[in-house]
Amino acid sequence: VQLQASGGGLVQAGGSLRLSCVTSGSIFSISAMGWYRQAPGKQRELVADITSGGRTNYADSVKGRFTISRDNAKNTVYLQMNSLKPEDTAVYYCNAEVRMLTMRTYDYWGQGTRVTVSS
């Protein structure tokens, strides 16, 4: 199973970016999917997650600015980031709770995509 994240980059404060993360491999299904971020010198933190049924959860710091969504047919999760702030600068990681063909569930992480917001 592989998670491939993309969409990071350099953007000015107030700008927007859209992150994507595709899960590939021989899997049965994906339960929750989410985005985490880790800024230099800080711990990794949850940004947003979404259940297979579409229920979402956001960190207080991004509510109203970021939107998480998923395309179950494509095993893809997205993060639309608007009104970006310098404090959003971090490496963003996608995460998926994957049920394998054996029916066992595992947590997988993408490789990270860097987001830099300049002031």
mmCIF file of N, CA and C in Angstrom:
data_model
loop_
_atom_site.group_PDB
_atom_site.id
_atom_site.type_symbol
_atom_site.label_atom_id
_atom_site.label_comp_id
_atom_site.label_asym_id
_atom_site.label_seq_id
_atom_site.Cartn_x
_atom_site.Cartn_y
_atom_site.Cartn_z
ATOM 1 N N VAL A 1 0.856 -1.186 0.000
ATOM 2 C CA VAL A 1 0.000 0.000 0.000
ATOM 3 C C VAL A 1 0.888 1.231 0.000
ATOM 4 N N GLN A 2 0.554 2.172 -0.867
ATOM 5 C CA GLN A 2 1.308 3.431 -0.937
ATOM 6 C C GLN A 2 0.340 4.602 -0.918
ATOM 7 N N LEU A 3 0.751 5.657 -0.222
ATOM 8 C CA LEU A 3 0.030 6.917 -0.244
ATOM 9 C C LEU A 3 0.930 7.951 -0.917
ATOM 10 N N GLN A 4 0.442 8.560 -1.967
ATOM 11 C CA GLN A 4 1.232 9.534 -2.714
ATOM 12 C C GLN A 4 0.581 10.903 -2.591
ATOM 13 N N ALA A 5 1.264 11.797 -1.890
ATOM 14 C CA ALA A 5 0.746 13.149 -1.681
ATOM 15 C C ALA A 5 1.352 14.105 -2.698
ATOM 16 N N SER A 6 0.580 15.111 -3.069
ATOM 17 C CA SER A 6 1.057 16.127 -4.001
ATOM 18 C C SER A 6 0.310 17.429 -3.762
ATOM 19 N N GLY A 7 0.817 18.494 -4.363
ATOM 20 C CA GLY A 7 0.117 19.768 -4.323
ATOM 21 C C GLY A 7 0.752 20.836 -3.454
ATOM 22 N N GLY A 8 1.795 20.489 -2.728
ATOM 23 C CA GLY A 8 2.440 21.493 -1.899
ATOM 24 C C GLY A 8 3.203 22.501 -2.739
ATOM 25 N N GLY A 9 3.705 23.542 -2.076
ATOM 26 C CA GLY A 9 4.465 24.556 -2.791
ATOM 27 C C GLY A 9 4.625 25.809 -1.974
ATOM 28 N N LEU A 10 5.069 26.854 -2.667
ATOM 29 C CA LEU A 10 5.274 28.156 -2.051
ATOM 30 C C LEU A 10 4.141 29.083 -2.464
ATOM 31 N N VAL A 11 3.534 29.746 -1.487
ATOM 32 C CA VAL A 11 2.418 30.635 -1.776
ATOM 33 C C VAL A 11 2.489 31.825 -0.833
ATOM 34 N N GLN A 12 1.978 32.953 -1.276
ATOM 35 C CA GLN A 12 1.934 34.133 -0.418
ATOM 36 C C GLN A 12 0.775 34.040 0.565
ATOM 37 N N ALA A 13 0.912 34.726 1.662
ATOM 38 C CA ALA A 13 -0.162 34.777 2.648
ATOM 39 C C ALA A 13 -1.451 35.250 1.979
ATOM 40 N N GLY A 14 -2.534 34.582 2.330
ATOM 41 C CA GLY A 14 -3.822 34.873 1.713
ATOM 42 C C GLY A 14 -4.128 34.024 0.506
ATOM 43 N N GLY A 15 -3.143 33.299 0.033
ATOM 44 C CA GLY A 15 -3.326 32.469 -1.146
ATOM 45 C C GLY A 15 -3.932 31.115 -0.823
ATOM 46 N N SER A 16 -4.008 30.273 -1.847
ATOM 47 C CA SER A 16 -4.643 28.957 -1.716
ATOM 48 C C SER A 16 -3.763 27.869 -2.321
ATOM 49 N N LEU A 17 -3.935 26.688 -1.793
ATOM 50 C CA LEU A 17 -3.316 25.479 -2.349
ATOM 51 C C LEU A 17 -4.289 24.332 -2.159
ATOM 52 N N ARG A 18 -4.168 23.336 -3.022
ATOM 53 C CA ARG A 18 -4.979 22.125 -2.894
ATOM 54 C C ARG A 18 -4.062 20.922 -2.870
ATOM 55 N N LEU A 19 -4.115 20.193 -1.773
ATOM 56 C CA LEU A 19 -3.326 18.978 -1.637
ATOM 57 C C LEU A 19 -4.167 17.773 -2.033
ATOM 58 N N SER A 20 -3.493 16.786 -2.620
ATOM 59 C CA SER A 20 -4.148 15.529 -2.976
ATOM 60 C C SER A 20 -3.319 14.369 -2.450
ATOM 61 N N CYS A 21 -3.981 13.271 -2.146
ATOM 62 C CA CYS A 21 -3.273 12.072 -1.683
ATOM 63 C C CYS A 21 -4.013 10.846 -2.202
ATOM 64 N N VAL A 22 -3.318 10.057 -3.005
ATOM 65 C CA VAL A 22 -3.902 8.860 -3.594
ATOM 66 C C VAL A 22 -3.363 7.624 -2.885
ATOM 67 N N THR A 23 -4.273 6.732 -2.527
ATOM 68 C CA THR A 23 -3.896 5.459 -1.924
ATOM 69 C C THR A 23 -3.955 4.374 -2.993
ATOM 70 N N SER A 24 -2.882 3.614 -3.119
ATOM 71 C CA SER A 24 -2.857 2.550 -4.116
ATOM 72 C C SER A 24 -2.410 1.244 -3.456
ATOM 73 N N GLY A 25 -2.778 0.134 -4.112
ATOM 74 C CA GLY A 25 -2.421 -1.174 -3.586
ATOM 75 C C GLY A 25 -3.621 -2.100 -3.521
ATOM 76 N N SER A 26 -3.376 -3.333 -3.135
ATOM 77 C CA SER A 26 -4.453 -4.326 -3.044
ATOM 78 C C SER A 26 -5.135 -4.195 -1.683
ATOM 79 N N ILE A 27 -6.201 -3.420 -1.650
ATOM 80 C CA ILE A 27 -6.894 -3.142 -0.398
ATOM 81 C C ILE A 27 -8.360 -3.487 -0.524
ATOM 82 N N PHE A 28 -9.003 -3.638 0.635
ATOM 83 C CA PHE A 28 -10.438 -3.896 0.647
ATOM 84 C C PHE A 28 -11.225 -2.598 0.711
ATOM 85 N N SER A 29 -10.811 -1.737 1.644
ATOM 86 C CA SER A 29 -11.499 -0.454 1.784
ATOM 87 C C SER A 29 -10.630 0.496 2.600
ATOM 88 N N ILE A 30 -11.050 1.758 2.606
ATOM 89 C CA ILE A 30 -10.369 2.765 3.415
ATOM 90 C C ILE A 30 -11.383 3.369 4.374
ATOM 91 N N SER A 31 -11.061 3.385 5.639
ATOM 92 C CA SER A 31 -11.957 3.995 6.621
ATOM 93 C C SER A 31 -11.648 5.487 6.674
ATOM 94 N N ALA A 32 -11.088 5.949 7.763
ATOM 95 C CA ALA A 32 -10.787 7.369 7.879
ATOM 96 C C ALA A 32 -9.565 7.744 7.047
ATOM 97 N N MET A 33 -9.582 8.965 6.535
ATOM 98 C CA MET A 33 -8.432 9.549 5.851
ATOM 99 C C MET A 33 -8.220 10.915 6.450
ATOM 100 N N GLY A 34 -6.969 11.332 6.474
ATOM 101 C CA GLY A 34 -6.727 12.621 7.105
ATOM 102 C C GLY A 34 -5.439 13.268 6.659
ATOM 103 N N TRP A 35 -5.313 14.516 7.078
ATOM 104 C CA TRP A 35 -4.095 15.295 6.846
ATOM 105 C C TRP A 35 -3.538 15.752 8.184
ATOM 106 N N TYR A 36 -2.236 15.594 8.312
ATOM 107 C CA TYR A 36 -1.506 16.066 9.477
ATOM 108 C C TYR A 36 -0.408 17.008 8.984
ATOM 109 N N ARG A 37 0.154 17.793 9.882
ATOM 110 C CA ARG A 37 1.264 18.647 9.487
ATOM 111 C C ARG A 37 2.288 18.720 10.613
ATOM 112 N N GLN A 38 3.504 18.972 10.199
ATOM 113 C CA GLN A 38 4.579 19.119 11.168
ATOM 114 C C GLN A 38 5.444 20.307 10.760
ATOM 115 N N ALA A 39 5.430 21.312 11.612
ATOM 116 C CA ALA A 39 6.260 22.491 11.401
ATOM 117 C C ALA A 39 7.624 22.255 12.046
ATOM 118 N N PRO A 40 8.641 22.984 11.609
ATOM 119 C CA PRO A 40 9.981 22.804 12.194
ATOM 120 C C PRO A 40 9.970 22.993 13.701
ATOM 121 N N GLY A 41 10.530 22.017 14.405
ATOM 122 C CA GLY A 41 10.627 22.111 15.848
ATOM 123 C C GLY A 41 9.349 21.807 16.598
ATOM 124 N N LYS A 42 8.323 21.385 15.878
ATOM 125 C CA LYS A 42 7.038 21.097 16.527
ATOM 126 C C LYS A 42 6.623 19.661 16.276
ATOM 127 N N GLN A 43 5.679 19.211 17.079
ATOM 128 C CA GLN A 43 5.150 17.863 16.897
ATOM 129 C C GLN A 43 4.156 17.827 15.750
ATOM 130 N N ARG A 44 3.994 16.656 15.195
ATOM 131 C CA ARG A 44 2.993 16.470 14.153
ATOM 132 C C ARG A 44 1.603 16.646 14.767
ATOM 133 N N GLU A 45 0.750 17.359 14.058
ATOM 134 C CA GLU A 45 -0.587 17.626 14.558
ATOM 135 C C GLU A 45 -1.631 17.334 13.488
ATOM 136 N N LEU A 46 -2.825 16.980 13.964
ATOM 137 C CA LEU A 46 -3.936 16.742 13.053
ATOM 138 C C LEU A 46 -4.416 18.075 12.474
ATOM 139 N N VAL A 47 -4.604 18.086 11.160
ATOM 140 C CA VAL A 47 -5.198 19.239 10.490
ATOM 141 C C VAL A 47 -6.685 18.989 10.270
ATOM 142 N N ALA A 48 -6.989 17.846 9.658
ATOM 143 C CA ALA A 48 -8.381 17.499 9.383
ATOM 144 C C ALA A 48 -8.466 16.025 9.043
ATOM 145 N N ASP A 49 -9.599 15.434 9.334
ATOM 146 C CA ASP A 49 -9.824 14.070 8.881
ATOM 147 C C ASP A 49 -11.273 13.895 8.451
ATOM 148 N N ILE A 50 -11.509 12.774 7.756
ATOM 149 C CA ILE A 50 -12.826 12.536 7.181
ATOM 150 C C ILE A 50 -13.096 11.039 7.194
ATOM 151 N N THR A 51 -14.290 10.664 7.601
ATOM 152 C CA THR A 51 -14.653 9.261 7.631
ATOM 153 C C THR A 51 -15.095 8.803 6.246
ATOM 154 N N SER A 52 -15.289 7.512 6.095
ATOM 155 C CA SER A 52 -15.740 6.979 4.818
ATOM 156 C C SER A 52 -17.137 7.503 4.474
ATOM 157 N N GLY A 53 -17.882 7.884 5.500
ATOM 158 C CA GLY A 53 -19.219 8.416 5.275
ATOM 159 C C GLY A 53 -19.252 9.913 5.063
ATOM 160 N N GLY A 54 -18.084 10.552 5.158
ATOM 161 C CA GLY A 54 -18.012 11.975 4.878
ATOM 162 C C GLY A 54 -18.045 12.891 6.085
ATOM 163 N N ARG A 55 -18.040 12.326 7.282
ATOM 164 C CA ARG A 55 -18.027 13.182 8.468
ATOM 165 C C ARG A 55 -16.632 13.758 8.654
ATOM 166 N N THR A 56 -16.555 15.059 8.865
ATOM 167 C CA THR A 56 -15.264 15.745 8.928
ATOM 168 C C THR A 56 -14.960 16.295 10.316
ATOM 169 N N ASN A 57 -13.674 16.502 10.535
ATOM 170 C CA ASN A 57 -13.191 17.048 11.805
ATOM 171 C C ASN A 57 -11.997 17.926 11.482
ATOM 172 N N TYR A 58 -11.947 19.123 12.098
ATOM 173 C CA TYR A 58 -10.885 20.070 11.794
ATOM 174 C C TYR A 58 -10.203 20.570 13.064
ATOM 175 N N ALA A 59 -8.932 20.871 12.944
ATOM 176 C CA ALA A 59 -8.251 21.594 14.006
ATOM 177 C C ALA A 59 -8.831 22.997 14.085
ATOM 178 N N ASP A 60 -8.900 23.528 15.286
ATOM 179 C CA ASP A 60 -9.468 24.869 15.451
ATOM 180 C C ASP A 60 -8.741 25.905 14.598
ATOM 181 N N SER A 61 -7.444 25.724 14.440
ATOM 182 C CA SER A 61 -6.633 26.725 13.734
ATOM 183 C C SER A 61 -6.938 26.816 12.242
ATOM 184 N N VAL A 62 -7.625 25.819 11.683
ATOM 185 C CA VAL A 62 -7.893 25.833 10.241
ATOM 186 C C VAL A 62 -9.375 25.885 9.918
ATOM 187 N N LYS A 63 -10.221 25.842 10.928
ATOM 188 C CA LYS A 63 -11.666 25.870 10.681
ATOM 189 C C LYS A 63 -12.046 27.130 9.922
ATOM 190 N N GLY A 64 -12.872 26.940 8.893
ATOM 191 C CA GLY A 64 -13.315 28.061 8.090
ATOM 192 C C GLY A 64 -12.371 28.420 6.962
ATOM 193 N N ARG A 65 -11.181 27.862 6.957
ATOM 194 C CA ARG A 65 -10.199 28.158 5.904
ATOM 195 C C ARG A 65 -9.866 26.929 5.072
ATOM 196 N N PHE A 66 -9.817 25.760 5.707
ATOM 197 C CA PHE A 66 -9.466 24.518 5.028
ATOM 198 C C PHE A 66 -10.703 23.641 4.875
ATOM 199 N N THR A 67 -10.729 22.875 3.785
ATOM 200 C CA THR A 67 -11.818 21.926 3.561
ATOM 201 C C THR A 67 -11.230 20.590 3.131
ATOM 202 N N ILE A 68 -11.584 19.544 3.861
ATOM 203 C CA ILE A 68 -11.150 18.194 3.500
ATOM 204 C C ILE A 68 -12.287 17.499 2.757
ATOM 205 N N SER A 69 -11.935 16.730 1.749
ATOM 206 C CA SER A 69 -12.926 15.960 1.009
ATOM 207 C C SER A 69 -12.262 14.686 0.504
ATOM 208 N N ARG A 70 -13.074 13.764 0.014
ATOM 209 C CA ARG A 70 -12.510 12.513 -0.502
ATOM 210 C C ARG A 70 -13.348 12.004 -1.647
ATOM 211 N N ASP A 71 -12.677 11.266 -2.507
ATOM 212 C CA ASP A 71 -13.325 10.583 -3.621
ATOM 213 C C ASP A 71 -13.082 9.102 -3.384
ATOM 214 N N ASN A 72 -14.097 8.414 -2.885
ATOM 215 C CA ASN A 72 -13.914 7.008 -2.522
ATOM 216 C C ASN A 72 -13.621 6.137 -3.737
ATOM 217 N N ALA A 73 -14.164 6.494 -4.881
ATOM 218 C CA ALA A 73 -13.929 5.701 -6.090
ATOM 219 C C ALA A 73 -12.472 5.785 -6.531
ATOM 220 N N LYS A 74 -11.823 6.895 -6.178
ATOM 221 C CA LYS A 74 -10.420 7.093 -6.566
ATOM 222 C C LYS A 74 -9.460 6.881 -5.404
ATOM 223 N N ASN A 75 -9.994 6.514 -4.232
ATOM 224 C CA ASN A 75 -9.158 6.337 -3.035
ATOM 225 C C ASN A 75 -8.279 7.566 -2.790
ATOM 226 N N THR A 76 -8.879 8.726 -2.961
ATOM 227 C CA THR A 76 -8.138 9.978 -2.887
ATOM 228 C C THR A 76 -8.757 10.904 -1.851
ATOM 229 N N VAL A 77 -7.898 11.568 -1.093
ATOM 230 C CA VAL A 77 -8.333 12.582 -0.149
ATOM 231 C C VAL A 77 -7.704 13.909 -0.559
ATOM 232 N N TYR A 78 -8.475 14.979 -0.397
ATOM 233 C CA TYR A 78 -8.036 16.309 -0.784
ATOM 234 C C TYR A 78 -8.057 17.237 0.432
ATOM 235 N N LEU A 79 -7.233 18.267 0.349
ATOM 236 C CA LEU A 79 -7.280 19.336 1.346
ATOM 237 C C LEU A 79 -7.192 20.666 0.612
ATOM 238 N N GLN A 80 -8.314 21.369 0.570
ATOM 239 C CA GLN A 80 -8.341 22.695 -0.020
ATOM 240 C C GLN A 80 -7.988 23.689 1.066
ATOM 241 N N MET A 81 -6.922 24.423 0.846
ATOM 242 C CA MET A 81 -6.437 25.377 1.847
ATOM 243 C C MET A 81 -6.562 26.789 1.299
ATOM 244 N N ASN A 82 -7.405 27.577 1.924
ATOM 245 C CA ASN A 82 -7.606 28.970 1.533
ATOM 246 C C ASN A 82 -7.144 29.902 2.646
ATOM 247 N N SER A 83 -6.968 31.167 2.283
ATOM 248 C CA SER A 83 -6.558 32.184 3.264
ATOM 249 C C SER A 83 -5.350 31.707 4.078
ATOM 250 N N LEU A 84 -4.378 31.218 3.375
ATOM 251 C CA LEU A 84 -3.211 30.652 4.050
ATOM 252 C C LEU A 84 -2.443 31.709 4.821
ATOM 253 N N LYS A 85 -1.877 31.273 5.950
ATOM 254 C CA LYS A 85 -1.115 32.142 6.824
ATOM 255 C C LYS A 85 0.311 31.596 6.965
ATOM 256 N N PRO A 86 1.257 32.443 7.302
ATOM 257 C CA PRO A 86 2.636 31.948 7.492
ATOM 258 C C PRO A 86 2.714 30.802 8.500
ATOM 259 N N GLU A 87 1.844 30.820 9.500
ATOM 260 C CA GLU A 87 1.867 29.752 10.502
ATOM 261 C C GLU A 87 1.343 28.413 9.976
ATOM 262 N N ASP A 88 0.831 28.395 8.752
ATOM 263 C CA ASP A 88 0.439 27.133 8.114
ATOM 264 C C ASP A 88 1.638 26.435 7.471
ATOM 265 N N THR A 89 2.769 27.102 7.456
ATOM 266 C CA THR A 89 3.972 26.520 6.881
ATOM 267 C C THR A 89 4.357 25.249 7.622
ATOM 268 N N ALA A 90 4.483 24.150 6.875
ATOM 269 C CA ALA A 90 4.782 22.854 7.477
ATOM 270 C C ALA A 90 4.914 21.817 6.367
ATOM 271 N N VAL A 91 5.344 20.632 6.752
ATOM 272 C CA VAL A 91 5.240 19.484 5.867
ATOM 273 C C VAL A 91 3.908 18.814 6.187
ATOM 274 N N TYR A 92 3.116 18.600 5.161
ATOM 275 C CA TYR A 92 1.789 18.014 5.326
ATOM 276 C C TYR A 92 1.827 16.539 4.933
ATOM 277 N N TYR A 93 1.288 15.716 5.810
ATOM 278 C CA TYR A 93 1.279 14.270 5.606
ATOM 279 C C TYR A 93 -0.162 13.772 5.514
ATOM 280 N N CYS A 94 -0.417 12.885 4.572
ATOM 281 C CA CYS A 94 -1.729 12.252 4.535
ATOM 282 C C CYS A 94 -1.653 10.909 5.253
ATOM 283 N N ASN A 95 -2.790 10.516 5.738
ATOM 284 C CA ASN A 95 -2.906 9.292 6.521
ATOM 285 C C ASN A 95 -4.171 8.561 6.105
ATOM 286 N N ALA A 96 -4.098 7.236 6.067
ATOM 287 C CA ALA A 96 -5.281 6.452 5.720
ATOM 288 C C ALA A 96 -5.342 5.219 6.604
ATOM 289 N N GLU A 97 -6.531 4.939 7.071
ATOM 290 C CA GLU A 97 -6.788 3.724 7.838
ATOM 291 C C GLU A 97 -7.323 2.698 6.828
ATOM 292 N N VAL A 98 -6.490 1.725 6.491
ATOM 293 C CA VAL A 98 -6.771 0.836 5.367
ATOM 294 C C VAL A 98 -7.144 -0.559 5.850
ATOM 295 N N ARG A 99 -8.246 -1.071 5.329
ATOM 296 C CA ARG A 99 -8.609 -2.460 5.590
ATOM 297 C C ARG A 99 -8.115 -3.291 4.406
ATOM 298 N N MET A 100 -7.275 -4.274 4.722
ATOM 299 C CA MET A 100 -6.674 -5.109 3.695
ATOM 300 C C MET A 100 -7.634 -6.230 3.283
ATOM 301 N N LEU A 101 -7.258 -6.985 2.276
ATOM 302 C CA LEU A 101 -8.072 -8.108 1.820
ATOM 303 C C LEU A 101 -8.189 -9.181 2.902
ATOM 304 N N THR A 102 -7.271 -9.184 3.842
ATOM 305 C CA THR A 102 -7.318 -10.105 4.986
ATOM 306 C C THR A 102 -8.291 -9.623 6.054
ATOM 307 N N MET A 103 -8.860 -8.439 5.857
ATOM 308 C CA MET A 103 -9.786 -7.772 6.781
ATOM 309 C C MET A 103 -9.080 -7.156 7.980
ATOM 310 N N ARG A 104 -7.775 -7.204 8.019
ATOM 311 C CA ARG A 104 -7.042 -6.522 9.081
ATOM 312 C C ARG A 104 -6.856 -5.064 8.669
ATOM 313 N N THR A 105 -6.836 -4.179 9.654
ATOM 314 C CA THR A 105 -6.745 -2.750 9.406
ATOM 315 C C THR A 105 -5.394 -2.221 9.838
ATOM 316 N N TYR A 106 -4.821 -1.387 8.986
ATOM 317 C CA TYR A 106 -3.524 -0.792 9.272
ATOM 318 C C TYR A 106 -3.570 0.699 8.966
ATOM 319 N N ASP A 107 -2.669 1.416 9.629
ATOM 320 C CA ASP A 107 -2.491 2.847 9.396
ATOM 321 C C ASP A 107 -1.328 3.059 8.433
ATOM 322 N N TYR A 108 -1.552 3.873 7.408
ATOM 323 C CA TYR A 108 -0.489 4.172 6.460
ATOM 324 C C TYR A 108 -0.305 5.690 6.345
ATOM 325 N N TRP A 109 0.946 6.085 6.027
ATOM 326 C CA TRP A 109 1.290 7.494 5.877
ATOM 327 C C TRP A 109 1.883 7.768 4.512
ATOM 328 N N GLY A 110 1.582 8.946 3.986
ATOM 329 C CA GLY A 110 2.231 9.403 2.778
ATOM 330 C C GLY A 110 3.599 9.977 3.099
ATOM 331 N N GLN A 111 4.315 10.374 2.058
ATOM 332 C CA GLN A 111 5.702 10.822 2.211
ATOM 333 C C GLN A 111 5.815 12.277 2.648
ATOM 334 N N GLY A 112 4.733 13.006 2.619
ATOM 335 C CA GLY A 112 4.777 14.414 3.011
ATOM 336 C C GLY A 112 4.955 15.331 1.821
ATOM 337 N N THR A 113 4.279 16.456 1.883
ATOM 338 C CA THR A 113 4.441 17.482 0.857
ATOM 339 C C THR A 113 4.596 18.821 1.587
ATOM 340 N N ARG A 114 5.569 19.599 1.169
ATOM 341 C CA ARG A 114 5.918 20.828 1.901
ATOM 342 C C ARG A 114 5.065 21.998 1.447
ATOM 343 N N VAL A 115 4.534 22.706 2.416
ATOM 344 C CA VAL A 115 3.783 23.935 2.160
ATOM 345 C C VAL A 115 4.513 25.078 2.849
ATOM 346 N N THR A 116 4.841 26.104 2.061
ATOM 347 C CA THR A 116 5.515 27.279 2.605
ATOM 348 C C THR A 116 4.683 28.510 2.279
ATOM 349 N N VAL A 117 4.317 29.254 3.317
ATOM 350 C CA VAL A 117 3.507 30.459 3.143
ATOM 351 C C VAL A 117 4.359 31.657 3.533
ATOM 352 N N SER A 118 4.581 32.525 2.562
ATOM 353 C CA SER A 118 5.406 33.705 2.820
ATOM 354 C C SER A 118 4.531 34.883 3.234
ATOM 355 N N SER A 119 5.095 35.733 4.079
ATOM 356 C CA SER A 119 4.322 36.891 4.571
ATOM 357 C C SER A 119 4.510 38.108 3.677
#
